[in-house]
CSV table of C-alpha atoms and ligand atoms in Angstrom, one decimal:
chain,number,residue,atom,x,y,z
A,1,MET,CA,126.9,83.8,98.7
A,2,ALA,CA,124.5,85.5,101.0
A,3,ASN,CA,124.6,85.2,105.2
A,4,VAL,CA,121.0,86.1,105.8
A,5,ILE,CA,119.2,87.3,109.3
A,6,VAL,CA,115.6,86.6,110.0
A,7,ILE,CA,113.5,88.6,112.2
A,8,GLY,CA,110.7,89.0,113.6
A,9,ALA,CA,109.6,93.1,113.4
A,10,GLN,CA,106.6,93.1,115.9
A,11,TRP,CA,105.5,91.0,119.1
A,12,GLY,CA,106.1,87.6,117.8
A,13,ASP,CA,104.3,85.1,114.8
A,14,GLU,CA,105.2,87.3,112.2
A,15,GLY,CA,105.5,84.5,109.8
A,16,LYS,CA,108.8,83.6,110.1
A,17,GLY,CA,108.6,80.5,109.8
A,18,LYS,CA,106.8,80.9,107.2
A,19,ILE,CA,109.5,83.1,105.3
A,20,THR,CA,111.8,81.1,106.5
A,21,ASP,CA,111.3,77.7,104.9
A,22,LEU,CA,110.4,79.8,101.5
A,23,LEU,CA,113.9,81.4,101.6
A,24,SER,CA,115.7,77.8,103.1
A,25,ARG,CA,115.3,77.1,99.0
A,26,SER,CA,118.7,79.1,98.6
A,27,ALA,CA,120.0,78.1,102.4
A,28,ASP,CA,122.7,75.5,102.8
A,29,VAL,CA,122.5,76.1,106.6
A,30,VAL,CA,119.6,77.5,109.1
A,31,VAL,CA,120.3,78.1,112.5
A,32,ARG,CA,118.3,78.8,115.4
A,33,SER,CA,120.3,80.9,117.9
A,34,GLN,CA,118.2,81.6,120.9
A,35,GLY,CA,114.4,81.0,122.5
A,36,GLY,CA,113.4,77.4,123.0
A,37,VAL,CA,110.3,75.5,123.0
A,38,ASN,CA,108.4,78.5,123.3
A,39,ALA,CA,108.7,79.7,119.8
A,40,GLY,CA,106.0,77.9,117.6
A,41,HIS,CA,106.3,77.9,113.9
A,42,THR,CA,103.8,76.8,111.1
A,43,VAL,CA,105.3,76.0,107.7
A,44,VAL,CA,102.3,74.9,105.4
A,45,VAL,CA,104.1,72.7,102.0
A,46,GLN,CA,101.2,71.4,99.4
A,47,GLY,CA,98.5,71.3,101.9
A,48,GLN,CA,100.6,69.9,105.0
A,49,THR,CA,101.4,71.8,108.2
A,50,PHE,CA,104.6,71.1,110.1
A,51,LYS,CA,104.3,73.2,113.4
A,52,LEU,CA,108.2,73.7,114.7
A,53,HIS,CA,109.3,75.1,117.8
A,54,LEU,CA,113.1,74.4,117.9
A,55,ILE,CA,114.2,73.0,115.0
A,56,PRO,CA,115.1,75.3,112.0
A,57,SER,CA,112.6,75.5,109.5
A,58,GLY,CA,115.1,74.2,106.5
A,59,ILE,CA,114.6,70.8,108.1
A,60,LEU,CA,111.8,70.1,105.1
A,61,TYR,CA,114.7,70.4,102.7
A,62,PRO,CA,116.6,67.3,102.7
A,63,GLU,CA,120.2,69.1,102.2
A,64,THR,CA,119.4,71.5,104.4
A,65,GLU,CA,121.6,71.7,107.8
A,66,CYS,CA,119.5,72.5,110.3
A,67,ILE,CA,121.6,73.6,113.6
A,68,ILE,CA,120.0,74.8,117.4
A,69,GLY,CA,122.9,77.2,118.1
A,70,SER,CA,124.4,77.8,121.6
A,71,GLY,CA,121.8,80.7,122.8
A,72,THR,CA,119.1,78.9,122.2
A,73,VAL,CA,117.5,76.4,125.5
A,74,ILE,CA,116.7,73.3,124.7
A,75,ASP,CA,113.3,71.1,126.3
A,76,PRO,CA,114.7,68.0,125.1
A,77,GLN,CA,111.6,65.8,125.8
A,78,VAL,CA,110.0,68.7,124.0
A,79,LEU,CA,112.4,68.4,120.7
A,80,LEU,CA,112.8,64.4,120.9
A,81,GLU,CA,108.4,64.6,120.4
A,82,GLU,CA,109.4,67.0,117.9
A,83,ILE,CA,111.9,65.1,115.9
A,84,ASP,CA,109.4,62.3,116.3
A,85,ALA,CA,106.9,64.0,114.6
A,86,LEU,CA,108.9,65.0,111.1
A,87,GLU,CA,110.0,61.4,110.9
A,88,ALA,CA,106.9,60.2,111.1
A,89,LEU,CA,106.1,62.7,108.8
A,90,ASN,CA,109.5,61.5,106.5
A,91,VAL,CA,111.1,64.4,107.3
A,92,SER,CA,114.3,64.0,107.9
A,93,THR,CA,116.2,65.0,110.8
A,94,SER,CA,119.3,63.7,109.7
A,95,ASN,CA,120.7,67.0,109.2
A,96,LEU,CA,120.0,68.0,112.5
A,97,LYS,CA,122.7,69.3,114.7
A,98,ILE,CA,122.7,70.9,118.1
A,99,SER,CA,124.9,72.7,120.5
A,100,GLN,CA,126.7,71.3,122.8
A,101,THR,CA,126.3,74.8,124.6
A,102,ALA,CA,123.1,75.2,124.7
A,103,HIS,CA,121.2,75.2,127.9
A,104,VAL,CA,119.1,73.1,129.0
A,105,THR,CA,115.2,73.3,130.3
A,106,MET,CA,114.7,70.9,133.6
A,107,PRO,CA,111.1,70.1,135.2
A,108,TYR,CA,111.9,72.6,137.5
A,109,HIS,CA,112.2,75.5,135.1
A,110,ARG,CA,108.8,74.3,133.9
A,111,LEU,CA,107.3,74.2,137.2
A,112,ILE,CA,108.7,77.5,138.4
A,113,ASP,CA,107.7,79.5,135.3
A,114,LYS,CA,104.5,78.5,136.2
A,115,ALA,CA,104.2,78.7,139.9
A,116,SER,CA,105.6,82.4,140.2
A,117,GLU,CA,103.1,84.0,137.4
A,118,GLU,CA,100.6,82.4,139.3
A,119,ARG,CA,101.9,84.2,142.4
A,120,ARG,CA,102.5,87.8,140.4
A,121,GLY,CA,99.1,87.5,139.9
A,122,LYS,CA,97.9,90.6,137.9
A,123,TYR,CA,101.4,91.6,137.3
A,124,LYS,CA,101.7,88.4,135.8
A,125,ILE,CA,103.7,88.3,131.8
A,126,GLY,CA,101.6,85.6,130.3
A,127,THR,CA,104.3,83.4,129.7
A,128,THR,CA,104.0,80.5,127.6
A,129,GLY,CA,105.0,78.1,130.3
A,130,ARG,CA,107.9,76.4,129.2
A,131,GLY,CA,110.6,77.1,131.6
A,132,ILE,CA,112.4,79.1,128.9
A,133,GLY,CA,112.5,82.8,132.1
A,134,PRO,CA,113.9,80.2,135.0
A,135,THR,CA,115.9,78.4,132.2
A,136,TYR,CA,118.0,81.5,131.1
A,137,ALA,CA,117.8,82.8,134.9
A,138,ASP,CA,119.9,80.0,135.7
A,139,LYS,CA,122.0,80.6,133.0
A,140,SER,CA,123.0,84.2,134.0
A,141,GLU,CA,123.2,82.6,137.7
A,142,ARG,CA,126.1,80.2,136.5
A,143,THR,CA,123.8,77.5,137.8
A,144,GLY,CA,122.6,76.3,134.6
A,145,ILE,CA,123.3,72.6,132.8
A,146,ARG,CA,124.5,72.4,129.1
A,147,ILE,CA,123.6,69.9,126.8
A,148,ILE,CA,127.4,69.1,127.3
A,149,ASP,CA,126.4,68.9,130.6
A,150,LEU,CA,124.5,65.6,129.7
A,151,MET,CA,126.9,63.7,128.1
A,152,GLN,CA,128.5,63.1,130.7
A,153,PRO,CA,126.6,60.8,133.3
A,154,GLU,CA,129.1,61.4,136.3
A,155,THR,CA,128.9,65.3,135.8
A,156,LEU,CA,125.2,65.6,134.9
A,157,ARG,CA,124.7,63.2,138.3
A,158,GLU,CA,126.7,65.5,140.3
A,159,LYS,CA,125.3,68.7,139.2
A,160,LEU,CA,121.6,67.9,139.3
A,161,GLU,CA,122.4,66.2,143.0
A,162,TRP,CA,123.3,69.5,143.9
A,163,THR,CA,120.9,71.9,141.6
A,164,ILE,CA,117.9,69.8,142.5
A,165,SER,CA,118.2,70.2,146.3
A,166,TYR,CA,118.4,74.0,146.3
A,167,LYS,CA,115.2,74.2,143.5
A,168,ASN,CA,113.5,72.0,146.0
A,169,VAL,CA,113.7,74.4,148.5
A,170,ILE,CA,112.7,77.4,146.0
A,171,LEU,CA,109.4,74.9,145.1
A,172,ASP,CA,108.4,73.5,148.7
A,173,LYS,CA,109.3,77.2,150.7
A,174,LEU,CA,108.4,79.9,148.3
A,175,TYR,CA,105.9,78.1,146.4
A,176,ASN,CA,104.2,75.2,148.3
A,177,LEU,CA,105.2,72.5,145.6
A,178,SER,CA,106.6,69.0,145.8
A,179,PRO,CA,110.2,68.4,145.6
A,180,LEU,CA,110.9,66.4,142.9
A,181,ASP,CA,113.4,63.0,143.0
A,182,PRO,CA,116.7,63.5,141.8
A,183,GLU,CA,117.1,59.9,140.9
A,184,GLN,CA,114.0,60.1,138.6
A,185,VAL,CA,115.0,63.4,137.2
A,186,ILE,CA,118.4,62.4,136.6
A,187,GLY,CA,117.2,58.9,134.9
A,188,GLU,CA,115.1,60.5,132.7
A,189,TYR,CA,117.5,63.0,131.8
A,190,LEU,CA,120.0,60.1,130.5
A,191,GLN,CA,117.5,58.2,129.0
A,192,TYR,CA,117.2,62.3,126.6
A,193,ALA,CA,120.9,62.0,126.7
A,194,GLU,CA,121.1,59.0,124.4
A,195,ARG,CA,119.0,60.1,122.5
A,196,LEU,CA,120.7,63.5,121.7
A,197,LYS,CA,123.4,62.4,121.4
A,198,PRO,CA,124.3,61.5,117.4
A,199,TYR,CA,123.4,65.2,116.7
A,200,VAL,CA,125.0,67.1,119.4
A,201,ILE,CA,128.3,68.9,118.1
A,202,ASP,CA,130.4,71.8,118.4
A,203,SER,CA,127.5,74.4,116.2
A,204,SER,CA,129.7,77.6,116.8
A,205,LEU,CA,132.8,75.9,114.9
A,206,LYS,CA,129.9,74.0,112.3
A,207,ILE,CA,128.8,77.1,111.5
A,208,PHE,CA,132.1,78.7,111.1
A,209,GLU,CA,133.4,76.1,108.9
A,210,ALA,CA,130.1,76.6,107.0
A,211,VAL,CA,131.2,80.5,106.8
A,212,GLN,CA,134.8,79.1,105.2
A,213,LYS,CA,133.5,77.6,102.2
A,214,ARG,CA,131.0,80.5,101.3
A,215,LYS,CA,128.0,78.4,101.9
A,216,ASN,CA,124.4,80.0,102.6
A,217,ILE,CA,123.8,80.7,106.3
A,218,LEU,CA,120.2,81.6,107.1
A,219,PHE,CA,119.7,82.8,111.1
A,220,GLU,CA,115.8,82.1,111.7
A,221,GLY,CA,115.3,84.4,114.9
A,222,ALA,CA,112.4,83.2,117.2
A,223,GLN,CA,110.1,85.9,119.2
A,224,GLY,CA,110.0,89.6,118.4
A,225,THR,CA,111.8,92.8,118.2
A,226,LEU,CA,109.1,94.3,121.2
A,227,LEU,CA,109.7,91.0,122.9
A,228,ASP,CA,113.5,91.1,123.2
A,229,LEU,CA,115.3,91.5,127.1
A,230,ASP,CA,116.7,94.6,126.4
A,231,HIS,CA,115.1,96.3,123.8
A,232,GLY,CA,111.3,95.3,123.7
A,233,THR,CA,108.6,96.0,126.0
A,234,TYR,CA,109.9,95.2,129.3
A,235,PRO,CA,108.9,93.1,131.8
A,236,TYR,CA,106.4,91.7,129.2
A,237,VAL,CA,108.9,90.2,127.1
A,238,THR,CA,111.1,86.9,126.3
A,239,SER,CA,113.8,86.1,128.3
A,240,SER,CA,116.7,86.2,125.5
A,241,ASN,CA,117.7,88.9,122.9
A,242,PRO,CA,115.7,87.7,119.4
A,243,ILE,CA,116.8,91.2,117.6
A,244,ALA,CA,119.2,91.0,114.8
A,245,GLY,CA,122.0,90.9,117.6
A,246,GLY,CA,121.3,88.0,119.5
A,247,ALA,CA,121.6,86.1,116.2
A,248,CYS,CA,125.3,86.6,116.4
A,249,VAL,CA,125.8,86.3,120.3
A,250,GLY,CA,123.9,82.7,120.3
A,251,SER,CA,125.3,81.7,117.0
A,252,GLY,CA,128.7,82.6,117.8
A,253,VAL,CA,129.2,83.9,114.9
A,254,GLY,CA,130.7,87.4,114.4
A,255,PRO,CA,128.9,90.5,112.9
A,256,THR,CA,130.8,90.8,110.0
A,257,ILE,CA,129.8,87.6,108.5
A,258,ILE,CA,126.0,88.6,108.4
A,259,ASP,CA,125.2,90.4,104.7
A,260,ARG,CA,121.5,90.8,105.1
A,261,VAL,CA,118.7,91.0,107.8
A,262,ILE,CA,115.2,90.7,106.6
A,263,GLY,CA,112.4,92.0,109.3
A,264,VAL,CA,109.3,90.3,109.4
A,265,ALA,CA,106.0,92.1,109.7
A,266,LYS,CA,102.0,91.3,109.7
A,267,ALA,CA,99.8,94.3,107.8
A,268,TYR,CA,98.4,94.5,111.0
A,269,THR,CA,99.5,93.8,114.4
A,270,THR,CA,99.3,90.5,116.6
A,271,ARG,CA,100.3,89.9,120.9
A,272,VAL,CA,100.4,86.9,123.0
A,273,GLY,CA,100.5,88.0,126.5
A,274,GLU,CA,100.5,90.8,128.9
A,275,GLY,CA,101.4,94.0,128.3
A,276,PRO,CA,100.3,97.9,126.8
A,277,PHE,CA,99.2,97.2,123.2
A,278,PRO,CA,98.7,100.6,121.5
A,279,THR,CA,96.5,99.8,118.5
A,280,GLU,CA,95.1,97.1,119.9
A,281,LEU,CA,91.1,96.2,118.8
A,282,HIS,CA,88.8,95.2,121.1
A,283,ASP,CA,86.1,95.2,118.6
A,284,GLU,CA,84.5,93.5,115.6
A,285,THR,CA,87.6,94.1,113.7
A,286,GLY,CA,90.2,92.9,116.3
A,287,ASP,CA,87.6,89.9,116.1
A,288,LEU,CA,87.7,89.3,112.5
A,289,LEU,CA,91.2,90.1,111.8
A,290,GLY,CA,92.0,87.3,114.4
A,291,ASP,CA,89.5,85.3,113.1
A,292,ARG,CA,90.2,85.5,109.3
A,293,GLY,CA,94.0,85.5,110.3
A,294,ALA,CA,93.5,82.2,112.8
A,295,GLU,CA,95.6,83.9,115.5
A,296,PHE,CA,95.7,81.5,117.7
A,297,GLY,CA,99.2,80.8,119.5
A,298,THR,CA,101.1,77.9,117.4
A,299,THR,CA,102.0,76.8,121.2
A,300,THR,CA,100.2,77.2,123.9
A,301,GLY,CA,96.5,77.7,121.4
A,302,ARG,CA,96.0,81.1,123.0
A,303,ARG,CA,93.9,83.6,121.2
A,304,ARG,CA,96.2,86.5,120.4
A,305,ARG,CA,95.6,89.9,120.7
A,306,CYS,CA,94.8,91.7,117.7
A,307,GLY,CA,94.8,95.4,116.1
A,308,TRP,CA,96.2,97.7,113.1
A,309,PHE,CA,99.3,98.2,112.2
A,310,ASP,CA,101.7,100.4,114.2
A,311,ALA,CA,104.4,102.4,112.2
A,312,LEU,CA,106.4,103.3,115.2
A,313,ILE,CA,107.4,99.9,115.8
A,314,GLY,CA,108.0,99.1,112.3
A,315,ARG,CA,110.2,102.1,112.2
A,316,TYR,CA,111.7,100.6,115.6
A,317,ALA,CA,112.3,97.4,114.2
A,318,VAL,CA,114.2,98.7,111.3
A,319,ARG,CA,116.2,100.8,113.8
A,320,ILE,CA,117.1,97.7,116.4
A,321,ASN,CA,117.7,95.4,113.6
A,322,GLY,CA,119.1,97.8,111.3
A,323,LEU,CA,116.6,95.7,108.3
A,324,ASP,CA,118.0,95.8,104.8
A,325,CYS,CA,114.2,94.7,103.8
A,326,LEU,CA,110.8,93.8,105.0
A,327,ALA,CA,108.8,90.3,104.5
A,328,VAL,CA,105.0,91.3,104.7
A,329,THR,CA,102.4,88.5,105.6
A,330,LYS,CA,99.1,87.9,106.0
A,331,LEU,CA,98.3,91.1,103.7
A,332,ASP,CA,95.0,88.4,102.9
A,333,VAL,CA,94.0,89.1,106.0
A,334,LEU,CA,92.8,92.4,105.5
A,335,ASP,CA,90.6,91.3,102.5
A,336,GLU,CA,87.2,92.1,103.8
A,337,LEU,CA,88.2,95.5,105.6
A,338,LYS,CA,86.2,98.8,104.0
A,339,GLU,CA,88.8,101.2,106.0
A,340,ILE,CA,91.8,100.4,107.3
A,341,LYS,CA,94.1,102.4,109.6
A,342,VAL,CA,97.6,102.7,110.3
A,343,CYS,CA,98.9,103.8,113.4
A,344,VAL,CA,101.3,106.7,112.6
A,345,ALA,CA,101.7,108.9,115.9
A,346,TYR,CA,101.5,108.8,119.5
A,347,ASP,CA,100.0,110.9,121.8
A,348,ILE,CA,100.6,111.3,124.9
A,349,ASP,CA,99.5,112.9,127.8
A,350,GLY,CA,99.1,115.2,124.7
A,351,ARG,CA,102.7,115.1,123.3
A,352,ILE,CA,102.6,114.0,119.7
A,353,CYS,CA,105.5,111.2,119.1
A,354,HIS,CA,106.8,110.2,116.2
A,355,ASP,CA,109.4,107.5,117.8
A,356,PHE,CA,109.0,104.3,119.5
A,357,PRO,CA,109.5,105.5,123.4
A,358,SER,CA,112.5,103.2,125.4
A,359,SER,CA,110.6,104.1,128.8
A,360,SER,CA,107.8,101.4,129.5
A,361,LEU,CA,105.8,103.9,131.7
A,362,GLU,CA,105.5,105.8,128.7
A,363,PHE,CA,104.8,103.4,125.8
A,364,ALA,CA,101.8,102.3,128.7
A,365,ARG,CA,100.1,106.0,127.7
A,366,CYS,CA,100.5,106.4,124.0
A,367,GLN,CA,96.9,106.2,122.8
A,368,PRO,CA,97.0,105.8,118.7
A,369,VAL,CA,97.4,108.4,115.8
A,370,TYR,CA,95.4,107.0,113.2
A,371,ARG,CA,96.1,107.8,109.1
A,372,THR,CA,92.7,105.9,107.9
A,373,VAL,CA,92.6,104.8,104.1
A,374,PRO,CA,91.1,102.6,101.6
A,375,GLY,CA,90.5,98.9,102.0
A,376,TRP,CA,90.2,96.6,98.3
A,377,GLN,CA,87.8,94.6,99.4
A,378,ARG,CA,88.5,92.2,97.0
A,379,SER,CA,90.5,88.8,97.8
A,380,THR,CA,94.7,88.8,97.3
A,381,SER,CA,95.0,85.1,98.2
A,382,ASP,CA,95.5,84.4,94.3
A,383,CYS,CA,98.4,87.5,93.5
A,384,ARG,CA,101.5,86.1,92.0
A,385,SER,CA,103.2,89.8,91.2
A,386,LEU,CA,102.4,93.8,92.5
A,387,GLU,CA,100.2,93.5,89.7
A,388,ASP,CA,97.9,91.4,90.7
A,389,LEU,CA,97.0,93.3,93.6
A,390,PRO,CA,94.5,96.1,94.2
A,391,PRO,CA,95.8,99.6,93.7
A,392,GLN,CA,94.4,100.2,97.1
A,393,ALA,CA,96.6,97.1,98.1
A,394,LEU,CA,99.7,98.4,96.6
A,395,ASP,CA,99.1,102.2,98.1
A,396,TYR,CA,99.3,100.3,101.6
A,397,LEU,CA,101.9,98.5,101.2
A,398,LYS,CA,103.8,101.5,99.7
A,399,LEU,CA,102.4,103.4,103.2
A,400,LEU,CA,103.9,100.8,104.9
A,401,ALA,CA,107.3,101.0,103.2
A,402,GLU,CA,107.1,104.7,103.2
A,403,LEU,CA,106.6,105.1,107.0
A,404,MET,CA,109.0,102.8,108.1
A,405,GLU,CA,111.6,103.9,105.3
A,406,VAL,CA,112.0,100.6,104.2
A,407,PRO,CA,111.9,98.8,100.9
A,408,ILE,CA,109.4,95.8,100.7
A,409,SER,CA,111.2,92.4,98.8
A,410,ILE,CA,108.6,90.4,99.9
A,411,VAL,CA,104.5,89.7,100.3
A,412,SER,CA,102.5,87.1,101.8
A,413,ILE,CA,99.3,86.3,101.0
A,414,GLY,CA,98.3,82.9,102.8
A,415,ALA,CA,100.3,80.4,104.2
A,416,SER,CA,101.9,77.9,101.5
A,417,ARG,CA,104.5,79.1,99.7
A,418,ASP,CA,103.5,79.6,96.7
A,419,GLN,CA,101.4,82.3,98.2
A,420,THR,CA,103.7,84.4,98.0
A,421,ILE,CA,105.0,87.8,95.8
A,422,ILE,CA,108.6,87.8,95.5
A,423,VAL,CA,109.2,92.0,94.8
A,424,GLU,CA,112.9,91.4,94.7
A,425,ASP,CA,114.9,88.7,96.1
A,426,PRO,CA,115.9,89.7,99.6
A,427,ILE,CA,119.2,87.9,99.3
A,428,HIS,CA,120.5,88.5,96.1
A,429,GLY,CA,118.9,91.2,94.9
A,430,PRO,CA,120.4,95.2,95.9
A,431,LYS,CA,121.7,95.7,98.9
A,432,ARG,CA,120.1,99.1,99.9
A,433,ALA,CA,121.1,102.0,101.6
A,434,LEU,CA,117.8,102.8,103.9
A,435,LEU,CA,118.4,106.6,102.9
A,436,ASP,CA,120.3,108.6,100.8
A,437,SER,CA,122.9,111.4,101.8
A,438,ASN,CA,119.9,114.0,102.1
A,439,GLY,CA,117.5,111.7,103.9
A,440,THR,CA,115.3,110.2,101.2
A,441,PRO,CA,114.7,106.6,100.9
A,442,VAL,CA,116.7,105.4,98.1
A,443,THR,CA,115.0,103.0,95.1
A,444,THR,CA,115.5,100.0,93.6
A,445,HIS,CA,116.4,102.2,90.2
A,446,GLU,CA,118.7,105.0,91.8
A,447,LEU,CA,120.5,101.9,93.6
A,448,HIS,CA,121.0,100.1,90.1
A,449,ASN,CA,122.9,103.5,89.0
A,450,LYS,CA,124.8,104.0,92.1
A,451,ASP,CA,126.0,100.2,91.5
A,452,GLN,CA,127.1,100.7,88.4
A,453,VAL,CA,129.1,104.2,88.7
A,454,LYS,CA,131.0,101.9,92.0
B,1,GDP,P1,105.6,82.4,113.2
B,1,GDP,O1,106.4,82.4,115.1
B,1,GDP,O2,106.6,83.7,113.4
B,1,GDP,O3,106.9,81.8,112.0
B,1,GDP,O4,104.8,83.1,113.3
B,1,GDP,P2,103.3,81.9,113.6
B,1,GDP,O5,103.9,80.3,113.0
B,1,GDP,O6,103.3,81.4,114.8
B,1,GDP,O7,102.5,82.2,112.9
B,1,GDP,C1,102.1,82.8,111.4
B,1,GDP,C2,100.3,82.1,111.2
B,1,GDP,O8,100.1,82.8,110.1
B,1,GDP,C3,101.2,80.9,111.0
B,1,GDP,O9,99.6,79.5,111.0
B,1,GDP,C4,101.1,80.4,109.5
B,1,GDP,O10,100.8,79.1,108.8
B,1,GDP,C5,100.3,81.9,109.2
B,1,GDP,N1,100.6,82.2,108.3
B,1,GDP,C6,102.1,83.0,107.6
B,1,GDP,N2,101.7,84.0,106.5
B,1,GDP,C7,100.7,84.3,106.0
B,1,GDP,C8,100.1,85.0,105.1
B,1,GDP,O11,100.4,85.6,104.6
B,1,GDP,N3,98.7,85.0,105.4
B,1,GDP,C9,98.1,84.0,106.2
B,1,GDP,N4,96.5,83.9,105.9
B,1,GDP,N5,98.3,83.2,107.1
B,1,GDP,C10,99.5,83.6,106.8
B,2,IMO,P1,107.6,82.5,117.8
B,2,IMO,O1,108.9,82.1,117.6
B,2,IMO,C1,104.6,85.5,119.9
B,2,IMO,C2,105.7,85.9,124.6
B,2,IMO,C3,104.3,85.0,125.9
B,2,IMO,C4,104.5,86.1,126.8
B,2,IMO,C5,106.5,86.3,126.8
B,2,IMO,C6,107.4,85.6,127.9
B,2,IMO,O2,106.4,81.5,118.0
B,2,IMO,O3,107.2,84.4,117.1
B,2,IMO,P2,107.8,83.6,127.6
B,2,IMO,O4,107.3,82.1,127.8
B,2,IMO,O5,109.1,83.1,126.9
B,2,IMO,O6,108.7,83.5,129.0
B,2,IMO,O7,106.8,84.1,127.8
B,2,IMO,O8,106.7,86.0,125.4
B,2,IMO,N1,106.0,85.0,123.4
B,2,IMO,C7,105.9,84.6,122.3
B,2,IMO,N2,104.9,85.7,121.9
B,2,IMO,N3,105.5,83.8,119.8
B,2,IMO,C8,106.3,84.1,120.2
B,2,IMO,O9,107.7,82.7,119.4
B,2,IMO,C9,106.5,83.9,121.7
B,2,IMO,N4,107.3,83.6,122.6
B,2,IMO,C10,107.0,84.1,124.0
B,2,IMO,O10,103.4,84.8,125.1
B,2,IMO,O11,104.0,87.6,126.4
B,3,MG,MG1,105.2,81.6,116.7
């Protein structure tokens, strides 16, 4: 049995949905621990595309229990639409559960998110406009509404009467927006509550019971390492903790139950929204990556910014998340390129730096230092093993693993389930230390031997 965290190693949209769906084959429970309907995870199964925002990507397996954990923020309207859309496609949501302590996104959160972005002008973050920041802000300010409040009409009415009158002052005085009608909002949310009731549970207890029964639990990250509120490219981040540590906090489990952490990274880099992006390409190569990779946001439809792979971000993701291994996605998007660049260092005002800077001001001044490698100019979409890959593609993957000092266990060369090369079972394969005592990356072969000695 193994309990595994899947996280995004870049700025989100790395293909976590595809990888989670793939690994859900051997999961009994799949948990979302943070984020809200800002997430957009696309899963393609037998030509059918599923776009998930809050519901874990394990939902496509009828036996798998799916839990929306307490660290998430839930917009009931969007969640119910998502449930209805899945049911309409004959995907049962009877195994879906939602945490009673998750916070609820209210209409004033969405309004304030959009209005504050407008007010920020050139300082805007480029949020998804889904009310995520304001919902988490209320959680921290201790004025939030939780799912459990929705289940108690009297408590909900009492809390919302006070909160809406308070938010109306902000909407009116700060943003010049029309006030909300408390009765209308209360009525609307009581209707959502009726529909959500059968799904609501004590999620931490449910997960703990699964741990005790030695079930396989998969924690599906949303967003990515550089969007982390504490360790990302602040202030151009989301308002939760998408890093591996956030999975424990947001699910209500202790770190000792986690066996593996798998990072998902694209073979290049994308970013949606504002903020520095050292390897961003503003030329035809950037357009090619965007077009071939169909780089449009699943949630907002915005075009994603594209650039070369940044190994400093990769190494940072290994450090911050304690990655055991990596799933590299969208290798096929690079198929046509004659040459490929990888950022191996930053030049910060003439100083060469090999570690991702924690200072946002420094990060904004980073100029990429590239290593250029030959492309393969051949389709990889039909490759099903490392041997099938063109030698240059294999060399490229080896370079990424070497620069990041992490083994690659999955390579994805297309959106469908079968367009995947499993280099080594990331759940049941041997768990490796990143480096041996001499600082050298440990190979599988050496590790097998070490395991035998033990
Ligand atoms: P997530 O937010 O991390 O789950 O990623 P998204 O679903 O937002 O974005 C990834 C997009 O790439 C989706 O449209 C996937 O269907 C698609 N995708 C995933 N893996 C691959 C791959 O290996 N190759 C290609 N071409 N597309 C992929
Ligand atoms: P998945 O799970 C990519 C970005 C937004 C914006 C910043 C803050 O699909 O990888 P927010 O609405 O969260 O306050 O916006 O974070 N962002 C994402 N970018 N993938 C996501 O989710 C994202 N969720 C938020 O574009 O820059
Ligand atoms: Mg996405």
